[in-house]
Amino acid sequence: MAANGTGVSTPRSPLARIQTQKKGNEMCHDDSGKPVKAQTIDELHSLQKKRSAPTTPLDGVQGAFASLTEEERQRQQLQSISASLASLTGGSGPKVVRGDPAEKPYAVAHVAHHYHHVEAPTISVSDSSLKFTHVLYNLSPAELYEQAIKYEKGSFITSSGALATLSGAKTGRSPRDKRVVIDDTTQDELWWGKGSPNIEMDEHTFMVNRERAVDYLNSLDKVFVNDQFLNWDPQNRIKVRIVSARAYHSLFMHNMCIRPTLEELENFGTPDFTIYNAGQFPCNRYTHYMTSSTSIDLNLARREMVILGTQYAGEMKKGLFGVMHYLMPKRQILSLHSGCNMGKDGDVALFFGLSGTGKTTLSTDHNRYLIGDDEHCWSDNGVSNIEGGCYAKCIDLSGEKEPDIWNAIKFGTVLENVVFDEHLREVDYGDKSVTENTRAAYPIEYIPNAKIPCVGPHPKNVILLACDAFGVLPPVSKLSLAQTMYHFISGYTALVAGTEDGIKEPTATFSACFGAAFIMLHPTKYAAMLAEKMQKHGATGWLVNTGWSGGSYGSGKRIKLPYTRKIIDAIHSGSLLNATYEKTEVFGLEIPTEVEGVPSEILHPENTWTDKQAYKDTLLKLGGLFKKNFETFTNYKIGKDNKLTEEILAAGPNF
Ligand SMILES: Nc1ncnc2c1ncn2[C@@H]1O[C@H](COP(=O)(O)OP(=O)(O)OP(=O)(O)O)[C@@H](O)[C@H]1O
Ligand SMILES: O=C([O-])CC(=O)C(=O)O
Ligand SMILES: [Ca+2]
Ligand SMILES: [Mn+2]
């Protein structure tokens, strides 16, 4: 027994009697507030939520929906979604209704707007035409958290507020399962054949898979629809719609694409491109061209992508990137697999590199404005980010080494495939039990010095990142234009484990334009554009090895991140341009003799190897791999300039 709220205490209690009534109040009340205005519990609950309103008045808004009533606008929006979900054999789309099927439709007027619906004008010939599909349209992060936690196994709130999810059996992309529709146009325009990421499929097979995905999505109680933008350059903005079955997918894309304002959403109209993500459902292996139960299918003519048999969200991100690699060069705009940041004085740097080489890590720099971490466009107006978010690797992440990324992992952030303490929900970033490719997807404004809008002037420095598992490339070298092009086309790195399905150990990889998996045209088309732009705007090329030093993978060690950061600082500040350089054997790279804050003895890789013969052998081995890889490009001309083509061919290893 103890003193409690009722004021009853034992005679021996040393505690003071607790006062429950206000002094001067004669009446016996258990609370002093006014009673709620509701007559029933349902009514009470209905008071909790009020309608969100656009932040600026809609008067004067120009666009497709400008003069419509709210009712009519909602109806048109649902009709557009129904059309997206239509089977293309039957004509009209499914009956769609807005809102969560589990939520009771309150009779109260100000929440009733959730339940507008569109009925497809069909004669019911099947069970599916009798049912409604609920649409969860552009939900907010808070709503998506609730959906994920209520309905998706493996969804948890971590101690920092991020949403931990599992991507299922696939924890990386599946490039071998990507298919692109070949038709009269794409046959000539796209890069096909050896080395190309574009594996063909015909239009009919695409429609078979599309029908499979749409039927799957329509069979569900509810689907998520995201209407968003790509590209911060307003003149070249692309409208995308993502239809998916998981709150995880919807929140991931909410974070990764550009988020429309409520006003922009009102005027969204018809999307330029649509993704049907039916990733929980496999493709049919009896279908022509299918070699596994996973298929990621792109149809450029229809402006559609279908995903079957993988729930890895990166497929949507990189699928859209592929689309941009097709659409932008048509407009003379170069699309780039690069990070991008800007100094206080407006100096812009691009960071090229394959997965895991440091684009996100090094473009996120506390002393510079972040324009974007992974996908950019370079047009006549300068650079623009394609995305609205970042996708950082989290393996071994620490708050000390990468504070900005660490602090971005908070409410709203999707954390993929991480392991956490079951009680405290604290993430163990060192744990690779699920995968080594653990990831955090967060809106770019979660980085404190993000540059919003994410655009900037023409780049001054073009930094090529290679994570060299052989440990023979110097930590930094200055490149001529021809060398920059040679290394850009080669796209060398040691692929870091996990991002592509099935890779468990670092291996030497060549990937044209530092992103062969995403390009649609022949690599020389992008290379010619890059050369032209670098020349025109006087950008300097650099090769930075963020990989091994003192020996190959297994005997040497990865170069310390603080050293790489110092090197990058010296590139940004311009001080490295004025350093003294010496030329290396075999690769003919110009390496500085000194970089502030970096021990000089590591600048030449030979110094860090104890076994000098092993160094020489490894250097020649890597040089040989470069030569062999470049053979496929020797018959191509880069741009209109024959001289540049010859210079590029001569800029490779020489021995
Ligand atoms: N010297 C170094 N320089 C850069 N990154 C390093 C270095 N040493 C270790 N790392 C680690 O390497 C990883 C680089 O991954 P990052 O996310 O930056 O890759 P990315 O190029 O953005 O790849 P993706 O295109 O897959 O997103 C990080 O986990 C980072 O902590
Ligand atoms: O696509 C992914 O899953 C991650 C990524 O950015 C890349 O691989 O370049
Ligand atoms: Ca990245
Ligand atoms: Mn990437």
XYZ file of C-alpha atoms and ligand atoms in Angstrom:
697
model
C 0.000 0.000 0.000
C 1.198 3.461 -0.757
C -0.103 6.912 -1.271
C -1.910 7.043 -4.557
C -4.109 9.164 -6.679
C -7.168 8.478 -4.595
C -5.594 10.186 -1.640
C -5.801 7.064 0.521
C -2.732 6.358 2.595
C -1.849 4.180 5.518
C -1.482 5.951 8.877
C 2.245 5.112 8.966
C 2.974 6.560 5.557
C 5.616 9.300 5.720
C 4.402 10.693 2.413
C 2.333 13.825 2.200
C -1.260 13.426 1.256
C -1.824 14.056 -2.436
C -4.299 16.791 -3.273
C -6.688 15.848 -6.041
C -9.045 18.790 -5.872
C -8.194 22.309 -6.815
C -8.355 24.751 -3.966
C -11.469 26.820 -4.077
C -13.285 24.319 -6.214
C -16.328 23.184 -4.285
C -17.551 20.666 -6.825
C -16.213 17.134 -7.002
C -14.686 16.798 -10.507
C -12.022 14.444 -11.773
C -10.922 16.869 -14.457
C -11.110 20.552 -15.013
C -11.236 20.649 -18.864
C -14.312 21.109 -21.004
C -16.048 17.927 -22.200
C -15.386 16.818 -25.820
C -17.850 17.843 -28.475
C -18.472 14.282 -29.644
C -21.554 12.192 -28.964
C -19.950 8.861 -29.878
C -16.476 7.305 -29.874
C -16.462 7.276 -33.673
C -17.264 10.941 -33.754
C -14.512 11.607 -31.240
C -12.004 9.788 -33.411
C -13.155 11.655 -36.472
C -12.205 14.932 -34.777
C -8.597 13.845 -34.535
C -7.822 14.253 -38.227
C -8.402 17.323 -40.298
C -7.960 17.777 -43.969
C -4.613 18.961 -45.288
C -4.808 22.075 -47.375
C -2.453 23.378 -50.047
C -0.007 25.857 -48.541
C -0.756 28.568 -51.076
C -4.194 29.526 -52.364
C -5.101 27.817 -55.598
C -6.605 30.971 -57.154
C -4.757 31.811 -60.305
C -3.188 28.372 -60.667
C -2.771 27.499 -64.319
C -3.018 23.947 -65.504
C -5.207 21.021 -66.350
C -7.122 20.990 -63.088
C -7.126 24.691 -62.340
C -10.809 25.450 -62.752
C -12.145 22.174 -61.370
C -14.071 21.658 -58.206
C -12.373 19.513 -55.579
C -14.873 16.707 -56.290
C -14.205 16.720 -59.999
C -10.442 16.904 -59.530
C -10.477 13.888 -57.213
C -12.615 11.995 -59.685
C -10.237 12.735 -62.581
C -7.254 11.739 -60.483
C -8.839 8.372 -59.671
C -9.809 7.907 -63.295
C -6.189 8.421 -64.297
C -5.088 5.798 -61.755
C -7.797 3.406 -62.922
C -6.539 3.881 -66.483
C -2.983 3.078 -65.323
C -4.237 -0.158 -63.809
C -6.392 -1.172 -66.766
C -5.882 -4.447 -68.512
C -5.142 -3.543 -72.107
C -7.268 -6.366 -73.424
C -10.521 -5.431 -71.723
C -10.596 -1.682 -72.179
C -11.611 -0.064 -68.919
C -9.740 -0.058 -65.644
C -10.633 -1.470 -62.243
C -12.951 0.252 -59.824
C -10.719 2.331 -57.608
C -11.450 4.024 -54.338
C -9.223 6.260 -52.324
C -8.206 5.324 -48.796
C -7.281 2.401 -46.578
C -9.745 -0.524 -46.842
C -9.290 -1.184 -43.124
C -10.415 2.304 -42.144
C -14.096 2.863 -41.364
C -15.591 5.522 -43.606
C -16.778 8.074 -41.068
C -19.978 9.830 -41.934
C -18.524 13.128 -40.761
C -18.148 15.510 -43.668
C -14.568 16.661 -43.310
C -13.009 13.215 -43.588
C -15.464 11.813 -46.094
C -13.323 13.059 -48.995
C -11.153 9.976 -48.616
C -13.875 7.842 -50.076
C -14.394 9.274 -53.496
C -14.367 6.473 -55.948
C -14.488 5.775 -59.641
C -16.583 2.951 -60.975
C -15.447 1.457 -64.202
C -18.378 1.347 -66.618
C -18.146 -2.356 -67.333
C -20.543 -5.241 -67.384
C -19.298 -7.566 -64.682
C -17.919 -10.688 -66.288
C -15.408 -11.730 -63.656
C -15.000 -11.565 -59.905
C -12.242 -9.011 -60.216
C -14.520 -6.574 -62.017
C -16.857 -6.697 -59.018
C -14.254 -5.576 -56.540
C -12.771 -2.228 -55.645
C -9.057 -1.547 -55.520
C -8.200 0.883 -52.752
C -5.599 3.443 -53.730
C -3.236 4.895 -51.175
C -2.194 7.982 -53.103
C 0.989 9.901 -52.237
C 0.760 9.048 -48.558
C 2.960 10.957 -46.145
C 5.880 9.251 -44.358
C 3.824 9.026 -41.156
C 0.963 7.273 -42.963
C 3.391 4.956 -44.721
C 5.054 4.082 -41.416
C 1.641 3.033 -40.078
C 0.906 0.960 -43.168
C 4.307 -0.739 -43.033
C 4.136 -1.504 -39.337
C 0.559 -2.756 -39.446
C 0.797 -4.886 -42.562
C 4.379 -5.645 -43.585
C 6.415 -8.259 -41.784
C 9.916 -7.096 -41.011
C 8.990 -3.418 -40.560
C 10.131 -1.798 -37.305
C 10.871 1.653 -35.948
C 14.523 1.878 -34.958
C 15.801 3.867 -31.979
C 16.702 6.831 -34.198
C 13.213 6.897 -35.759
C 14.074 5.339 -39.130
C 11.884 2.597 -40.588
C 13.764 -0.696 -40.781
C 12.546 -2.965 -43.592
C 13.519 -6.173 -45.329
C 13.709 -6.268 -49.121
C 13.139 -10.021 -49.169
C 15.207 -12.642 -50.966
C 16.930 -10.052 -53.179
C 19.213 -7.629 -51.375
C 20.743 -6.147 -54.532
C 19.837 -5.450 -58.139
C 19.452 -8.255 -60.690
C 21.079 -6.904 -63.902
C 20.823 -10.247 -65.688
C 17.041 -10.140 -65.368
C 16.665 -6.734 -67.030
C 14.846 -6.764 -70.403
C 14.274 -3.933 -72.875
C 11.649 -4.019 -75.611
C 13.217 -4.048 -79.049
C 11.144 -2.308 -81.720
C 11.868 -0.395 -84.930
C 13.036 2.654 -83.006
C 14.993 1.093 -80.159
C 16.682 -1.398 -82.498
C 18.636 1.464 -84.061
C 18.883 3.824 -81.125
C 19.981 1.619 -78.242
C 23.181 -0.244 -77.492
C 22.635 -3.975 -77.991
C 24.912 -7.003 -77.942
C 28.174 -7.781 -76.192
C 28.857 -5.627 -73.129
C 25.456 -3.945 -73.333
C 23.105 -4.072 -70.332
C 20.087 -4.132 -72.653
C 18.839 -7.669 -73.121
C 16.042 -7.754 -75.651
C 12.427 -8.817 -75.318
C 9.561 -8.313 -77.752
C 6.521 -6.121 -77.287
C 4.157 -9.063 -76.900
C 6.161 -10.612 -74.073
C 6.274 -7.245 -72.374
C 2.473 -7.145 -72.506
C 2.294 -10.650 -71.013
C 4.409 -9.525 -68.065
C 2.566 -6.220 -67.801
C -0.751 -8.070 -67.589
C 0.680 -10.366 -64.944
C 1.816 -7.397 -62.851
C -1.408 -5.431 -63.268
C -3.576 -8.476 -62.469
C -1.516 -9.092 -59.366
C -1.823 -5.471 -58.242
C -5.567 -5.415 -58.943
C -6.073 -8.606 -56.961
C -4.875 -6.835 -53.821
C -7.081 -4.923 -51.392
C -4.970 -1.839 -51.899
C -2.120 -0.419 -53.935
C 0.205 2.495 -53.305
C 0.488 5.170 -55.971
C 3.255 7.782 -55.974
C 3.102 10.695 -58.433
C 6.478 12.455 -58.346
C 9.131 14.200 -60.418
C 12.614 13.498 -61.714
C 15.205 16.206 -62.459
C 15.479 19.526 -60.640
C 15.979 21.356 -63.948
C 12.438 22.747 -64.421
C 12.723 22.680 -68.216
C 13.536 18.978 -68.241
C 11.421 17.667 -65.406
C 9.861 14.220 -65.929
C 6.607 13.169 -64.233
C 6.667 9.619 -62.904
C 3.975 7.392 -61.409
C 4.943 4.387 -59.282
C 2.272 1.775 -58.558
C 3.387 -0.659 -55.888
C 2.062 -3.073 -53.301
C 4.272 -2.215 -50.343
C 4.470 0.798 -48.049
C 8.250 0.197 -48.097
C 8.322 0.803 -51.865
C 6.117 3.855 -51.625
C 8.211 5.438 -48.852
C 11.458 4.569 -50.643
C 10.305 6.369 -53.797
C 8.812 9.218 -51.770
C 12.335 9.753 -50.444
C 14.268 9.112 -53.646
C 12.207 11.021 -56.254
C 11.425 14.726 -56.118
C 8.390 15.340 -53.926
C 5.702 17.507 -55.508
C 4.089 20.222 -53.440
C 0.336 19.870 -52.911
C -0.181 22.511 -55.612
C 2.047 20.660 -58.070
C 0.111 17.489 -57.339
C -3.191 19.200 -58.096
C -1.870 19.923 -61.587
C -0.010 16.659 -62.114
C -2.137 15.350 -64.988
C -0.851 12.356 -66.945
C 2.520 10.872 -65.966
C 5.374 10.717 -68.504
C 6.457 7.331 -67.202
C 4.864 4.598 -65.059
C 6.382 1.777 -62.995
C 4.297 -1.272 -62.103
C 6.063 -2.860 -59.176
C 4.604 -6.318 -58.548
C 7.857 -7.469 -56.978
C 6.267 -9.949 -54.548
C 4.898 -11.911 -57.489
C 7.213 -13.881 -59.782
C 7.258 -13.807 -63.548
C 6.125 -16.949 -65.321
C 9.195 -18.922 -66.320
C 7.310 -20.410 -69.264
C 7.138 -16.893 -70.694
C 9.535 -16.298 -73.597
C 12.875 -14.613 -72.647
C 12.490 -15.409 -68.913
C 15.552 -17.102 -67.418
C 14.572 -16.800 -63.747
C 11.532 -15.838 -61.702
C 12.688 -12.215 -61.696
C 12.061 -9.813 -64.546
C 12.564 -6.058 -64.810
C 11.083 -4.972 -68.125
C 11.422 -1.604 -69.826
C 9.218 -0.476 -72.692
C 10.360 2.945 -73.905
C 7.588 3.334 -76.487
C 4.894 2.715 -73.876
C 6.908 4.648 -71.257
C 6.404 1.820 -68.787
C 8.393 -0.506 -66.590
C 7.225 -3.740 -65.014
C 8.903 -5.370 -62.020
C 8.210 -9.017 -61.149
C 10.005 -11.297 -58.717
C 12.200 -8.847 -56.789
C 11.316 -6.502 -53.965
C 14.701 -4.749 -53.941
C 13.664 -1.088 -54.153
C 16.882 -0.058 -55.934
C 15.404 -1.587 -59.123
C 12.905 1.287 -59.290
C 15.555 3.930 -58.614
C 17.961 2.575 -61.187
C 15.181 1.656 -63.616
C 14.186 5.313 -63.804
C 17.852 6.253 -64.143
C 18.000 4.081 -67.280
C 14.992 5.952 -68.662
C 16.791 9.269 -68.065
C 19.878 7.865 -69.829
C 17.621 7.527 -72.877
C 15.488 10.663 -72.662
C 18.148 13.217 -71.707
C 20.785 12.594 -74.441
C 17.951 13.053 -76.976
C 17.810 16.628 -75.650
C 21.624 17.040 -75.784
C 21.758 16.644 -72.010
C 24.343 14.322 -70.512
C 23.082 11.950 -67.803
C 25.698 10.889 -65.283
C 26.151 8.193 -62.635
C 27.833 10.664 -60.327
C 27.602 12.516 -57.059
C 27.835 16.313 -57.130
C 28.601 19.067 -54.662
C 29.444 22.749 -54.650
C 31.807 24.916 -52.620
C 30.949 28.227 -50.970
C 32.370 30.018 -54.024
C 30.187 28.060 -56.445
C 32.865 25.588 -57.624
C 31.136 22.360 -58.618
C 32.680 18.873 -58.528
C 31.333 15.663 -60.029
C 32.149 12.298 -58.428
C 31.941 9.391 -60.843
C 32.307 5.853 -59.695
C 30.722 2.464 -59.593
C 28.691 1.230 -56.693
C 30.553 1.447 -53.400
C 33.430 3.624 -54.602
C 32.426 6.657 -52.531
C 30.044 8.897 -54.515
C 27.614 9.270 -51.617
C 30.294 9.323 -48.919
C 32.528 11.926 -50.577
C 29.835 14.181 -52.050
C 28.323 14.428 -48.552
C 30.860 16.905 -47.211
C 30.169 19.134 -44.242
C 32.067 22.024 -45.843
C 30.201 21.952 -49.144
C 26.670 22.113 -50.507
C 25.274 18.761 -51.564
C 23.600 18.840 -54.987
C 23.109 15.073 -55.124
C 24.762 11.751 -54.379
C 24.151 9.499 -57.396
C 22.367 10.678 -60.581
C 22.815 13.990 -62.403
C 22.284 15.801 -65.665
C 24.754 18.195 -67.285
C 23.028 20.560 -69.691
C 23.950 23.914 -71.237
C 22.631 25.505 -68.050
C 24.878 23.541 -65.680
C 24.175 20.526 -63.490
C 20.938 19.272 -61.946
C 20.161 16.359 -59.679
C 17.731 13.804 -61.106
C 16.568 12.662 -57.655
C 15.151 14.086 -54.457
C 16.985 11.801 -52.070
C 20.161 9.908 -51.241
C 20.832 6.195 -50.982
C 23.798 5.597 -48.705
C 25.553 2.359 -47.963
C 25.442 1.748 -44.228
C 27.801 -1.095 -43.646
C 30.164 -0.124 -40.790
C 28.628 3.349 -40.713
C 29.714 5.440 -37.751
C 28.663 8.823 -36.412
C 32.271 9.920 -36.031
C 33.383 9.123 -39.578
C 30.221 10.134 -41.448
C 28.194 12.437 -39.181
C 25.906 13.891 -41.867
C 24.768 10.485 -43.124
C 24.477 9.195 -39.544
C 22.241 12.113 -38.554
C 20.080 11.662 -41.658
C 18.972 8.255 -40.376
C 15.935 9.513 -38.483
C 12.137 9.579 -38.820
C 11.196 9.210 -42.494
C 14.356 7.361 -43.545
C 14.062 3.824 -44.918
C 16.718 1.474 -43.557
C 17.055 -1.646 -45.678
C 18.181 -5.011 -44.389
C 19.955 -3.805 -41.250
C 20.141 -5.822 -38.029
C 19.065 -4.254 -34.728
C 18.754 -5.079 -31.049
C 15.347 -6.681 -30.580
C 14.544 -4.671 -27.449
C 16.318 -1.329 -27.792
C 15.928 -1.231 -31.582
C 19.464 0.094 -31.870
C 20.988 -0.720 -35.243
C 24.246 -2.664 -35.385
C 25.798 -1.237 -38.552
C 28.623 -3.764 -38.434
C 26.252 -6.723 -38.754
C 26.187 -8.321 -42.214
C 23.793 -11.150 -41.292
C 21.157 -10.145 -43.869
C 23.509 -8.604 -46.435
C 26.594 -6.458 -46.785
C 24.555 -4.092 -48.987
C 22.634 -2.445 -46.137
C 21.229 0.934 -47.184
C 19.566 4.099 -45.972
C 17.245 6.077 -48.267
C 16.492 9.617 -47.051
C 15.229 12.878 -48.565
C 18.142 15.096 -49.606
C 17.077 17.854 -47.212
C 18.012 15.531 -44.335
C 21.597 16.574 -45.153
C 21.960 19.979 -43.452
C 23.857 21.688 -46.274
C 21.848 20.328 -49.179
C 21.524 22.803 -52.039
C 17.790 23.214 -52.709
C 16.855 23.424 -55.574
C 19.481 20.811 -56.427
C 21.114 22.591 -59.354
C 24.500 24.236 -59.858
C 26.821 25.837 -62.412
C 29.155 23.961 -64.770
C 31.613 21.617 -63.008
C 35.196 22.682 -62.364
C 36.485 19.253 -61.291
C 35.567 15.811 -62.552
C 36.673 13.190 -60.047
C 36.769 9.559 -61.153
C 36.582 7.226 -58.173
C 37.977 3.714 -58.411
C 38.080 1.303 -55.532
C 41.196 -0.564 -56.667
C 41.280 -3.982 -55.049
C 44.711 -4.591 -56.581
C 46.185 -1.695 -54.601
C 48.345 -0.391 -57.458
C 46.523 2.778 -58.513
C 47.752 5.925 -56.726
C 45.456 7.542 -54.117
C 45.219 10.533 -56.469
C 46.416 11.482 -59.924
C 45.762 14.398 -62.257
C 44.423 13.394 -65.668
C 44.679 14.927 -69.119
C 41.382 15.167 -71.024
C 42.319 12.059 -73.050
C 43.153 10.139 -69.854
C 39.879 11.260 -68.277
C 38.012 9.899 -71.281
C 40.033 6.676 -71.287
C 39.197 6.018 -67.620
C 35.597 7.167 -68.023
C 35.031 4.693 -70.844
C 36.887 1.935 -68.970
C 34.942 2.506 -65.738
C 37.239 0.406 -63.589
C 36.701 -0.602 -60.014
C 36.731 -3.586 -57.728
C 33.011 -4.229 -57.380
C 32.234 -3.999 -53.700
C 30.214 -6.893 -52.328
C 26.486 -7.045 -52.381
C 24.999 -4.265 -54.534
C 24.610 -6.605 -57.449
C 23.092 -9.913 -56.530
C 25.541 -12.796 -56.120
C 28.808 -10.846 -55.706
C 30.364 -11.702 -52.354
C 34.005 -10.554 -52.690
C 35.633 -7.579 -54.387
C 36.612 -8.416 -57.970
C 38.085 -6.224 -60.716
C 35.258 -4.908 -62.900
C 35.010 -2.633 -65.918
C 31.735 -0.843 -66.439
C 31.594 1.741 -69.231
C 30.818 5.320 -68.123
C 31.007 4.093 -64.508
C 27.521 2.725 -64.917
C 27.185 0.301 -67.841
C 24.240 -1.324 -66.082
C 22.177 1.846 -66.571
C 23.218 3.334 -69.915
C 20.931 2.852 -72.909
C 23.068 4.186 -75.767
C 26.567 3.171 -76.807
C 29.163 4.366 -74.237
C 30.985 6.486 -76.816
C 27.871 8.711 -77.136
C 28.086 9.681 -73.463
C 31.875 9.907 -73.619
C 31.759 12.318 -76.559
C 29.313 14.548 -74.694
C 31.468 14.512 -71.568
C 34.627 15.399 -73.516
C 32.851 18.240 -75.272
C 31.478 19.658 -72.025
C 34.743 19.328 -70.087
C 36.641 21.041 -72.900
C 34.097 23.819 -73.276
C 33.946 24.575 -69.545
C 37.609 23.898 -68.718
C 37.031 21.150 -66.146
C 39.991 19.173 -64.750
C 39.875 15.376 -64.464
C 41.219 13.434 -61.466
C 41.527 9.742 -60.671
C 41.105 8.922 -56.972
C 41.665 5.428 -55.644
C 39.408 4.866 -52.628
C 40.474 1.221 -52.509
C 43.551 -0.651 -51.405
C 47.030 0.507 -50.459
C 50.097 -1.487 -49.323
C 49.029 -4.627 -51.186
C 46.006 -6.126 -52.865
C 42.714 -7.055 -51.219
C 43.635 -9.617 -48.553
C 47.115 -8.268 -47.734
C 46.845 -4.470 -48.030
C 44.300 -2.173 -46.420
C 41.639 0.186 -47.709
C 42.874 3.778 -47.841
C 41.681 5.640 -44.756
C 38.625 7.764 -45.405
C 40.149 10.858 -43.684
C 43.090 10.708 -46.140
C 40.753 10.475 -49.113
C 38.838 13.438 -47.717
C 42.061 15.487 -47.473
C 42.854 14.629 -51.093
C 39.372 15.709 -52.175
C 39.763 18.948 -50.144
C 42.987 19.724 -52.039
C 41.219 19.164 -55.378
C 38.339 21.461 -54.409
C 40.562 24.233 -53.070
C 42.643 24.255 -56.235
C 45.872 23.723 -54.253
C 46.482 20.341 -55.896
C 46.593 21.961 -59.343
C 49.778 23.751 -58.249
C 51.526 20.706 -56.759
C 54.687 19.098 -58.182
C 53.924 15.977 -60.193
C 55.782 12.843 -61.214
C 54.667 10.361 -63.841
C 54.059 6.691 -63.016
C 55.148 3.728 -65.104
C 52.614 1.664 -67.050
C 49.544 3.895 -66.509
C 51.412 7.166 -67.101
C 49.535 8.874 -64.274
C 50.637 12.243 -62.868
C 50.895 11.912 -59.096
C 51.504 14.798 -56.702
C 54.536 14.554 -54.423
C 52.662 16.205 -51.557
C 49.073 16.635 -50.386
C 48.320 18.554 -47.198
C 47.260 16.213 -44.394
C 48.282 13.021 -46.202
C 51.552 11.130 -45.500
C 53.677 11.643 -48.631
C 54.930 8.043 -48.657
C 51.456 6.696 -49.503
C 51.063 8.907 -52.585
C 53.133 6.543 -54.717
C 51.658 3.056 -54.254
C 55.018 1.349 -54.815
C 56.273 2.808 -51.503
C 53.518 1.072 -49.551
C 54.237 -2.445 -50.852
C 56.937 -4.442 -49.038
C 57.247 -6.907 -51.901
C 58.336 -4.670 -54.820
C 58.256 -7.500 -57.353
C 54.696 -8.357 -56.373
C 53.803 -4.693 -56.900
C 55.333 -4.688 -60.419
C 53.590 -7.943 -61.347
C 50.243 -6.734 -60.045
C 50.605 -3.400 -61.841
C 51.269 -5.183 -65.141
C 48.404 -7.565 -64.495
C 45.968 -4.703 -63.979
C 47.388 -2.860 -67.008
C 46.734 -5.980 -69.067
C 43.146 -6.158 -67.847
C 42.603 -2.518 -68.867
C 44.050 -3.163 -72.331
C 41.945 -6.229 -72.865
C 38.798 -4.446 -71.752
C 39.445 -1.495 -74.052
C 39.787 -3.682 -77.152
C 36.039 -3.494 -77.783
C 36.244 0.307 -78.018
C 39.246 0.619 -80.343
C 37.082 0.596 -83.465
C 34.881 3.471 -82.350
C 35.298 7.148 -82.977
C 34.598 9.417 -80.029
C 32.779 12.540 -81.170
C 33.606 14.336 -84.398
C 37.263 14.792 -83.513
C 39.599 12.092 -84.882
C 42.512 13.579 -82.992
C 40.770 13.120 -79.641
C 39.945 9.493 -80.491
C 43.615 8.779 -81.179
C 44.675 10.563 -78.004
C 42.195 8.542 -75.950
C 43.487 5.274 -77.365
C 47.036 6.352 -76.472
C 46.037 7.441 -72.947
C 45.780 3.925 -71.574
C 48.502 1.819 -69.973
C 51.726 1.635 -71.972
C 54.098 -1.289 -71.636
N 38.819 5.879 -48.516
C 37.508 5.770 -48.690
N 36.861 6.599 -49.539
C 35.528 6.470 -49.745
N 34.748 5.563 -49.129
C 35.329 4.711 -48.251
C 36.721 4.780 -48.002
N 37.028 3.811 -47.104
C 35.895 3.181 -46.803
N 34.842 3.714 -47.472
C 33.450 3.212 -47.406
O 33.069 2.801 -48.713
C 31.675 2.987 -48.917
C 31.423 3.870 -50.120
O 30.063 3.769 -50.427
P 29.161 4.896 -51.081
O 27.781 4.757 -50.533
O 29.782 6.235 -50.959
O 29.178 4.360 -52.584
P 28.536 4.947 -53.881
O 29.638 5.245 -54.826
O 27.651 6.055 -53.509
O 27.725 3.683 -54.432
P 26.233 3.472 -54.999
O 26.220 3.962 -56.407
O 26.006 2.015 -54.899
O 25.308 4.240 -54.106
C 31.138 3.607 -47.656
O 30.613 2.588 -46.863
C 32.393 4.242 -47.026
O 32.303 4.351 -45.628
O 21.340 0.568 -57.533
C 21.597 0.278 -56.361
O 21.070 -0.621 -55.742
C 22.594 1.093 -55.642
C 23.328 2.002 -56.493
O 23.210 3.200 -56.370
C 24.218 1.422 -57.506
O 24.340 0.199 -57.573
O 24.824 2.205 -58.262
Ca 25.366 6.137 -53.431
Mn 24.478 4.392 -57.770
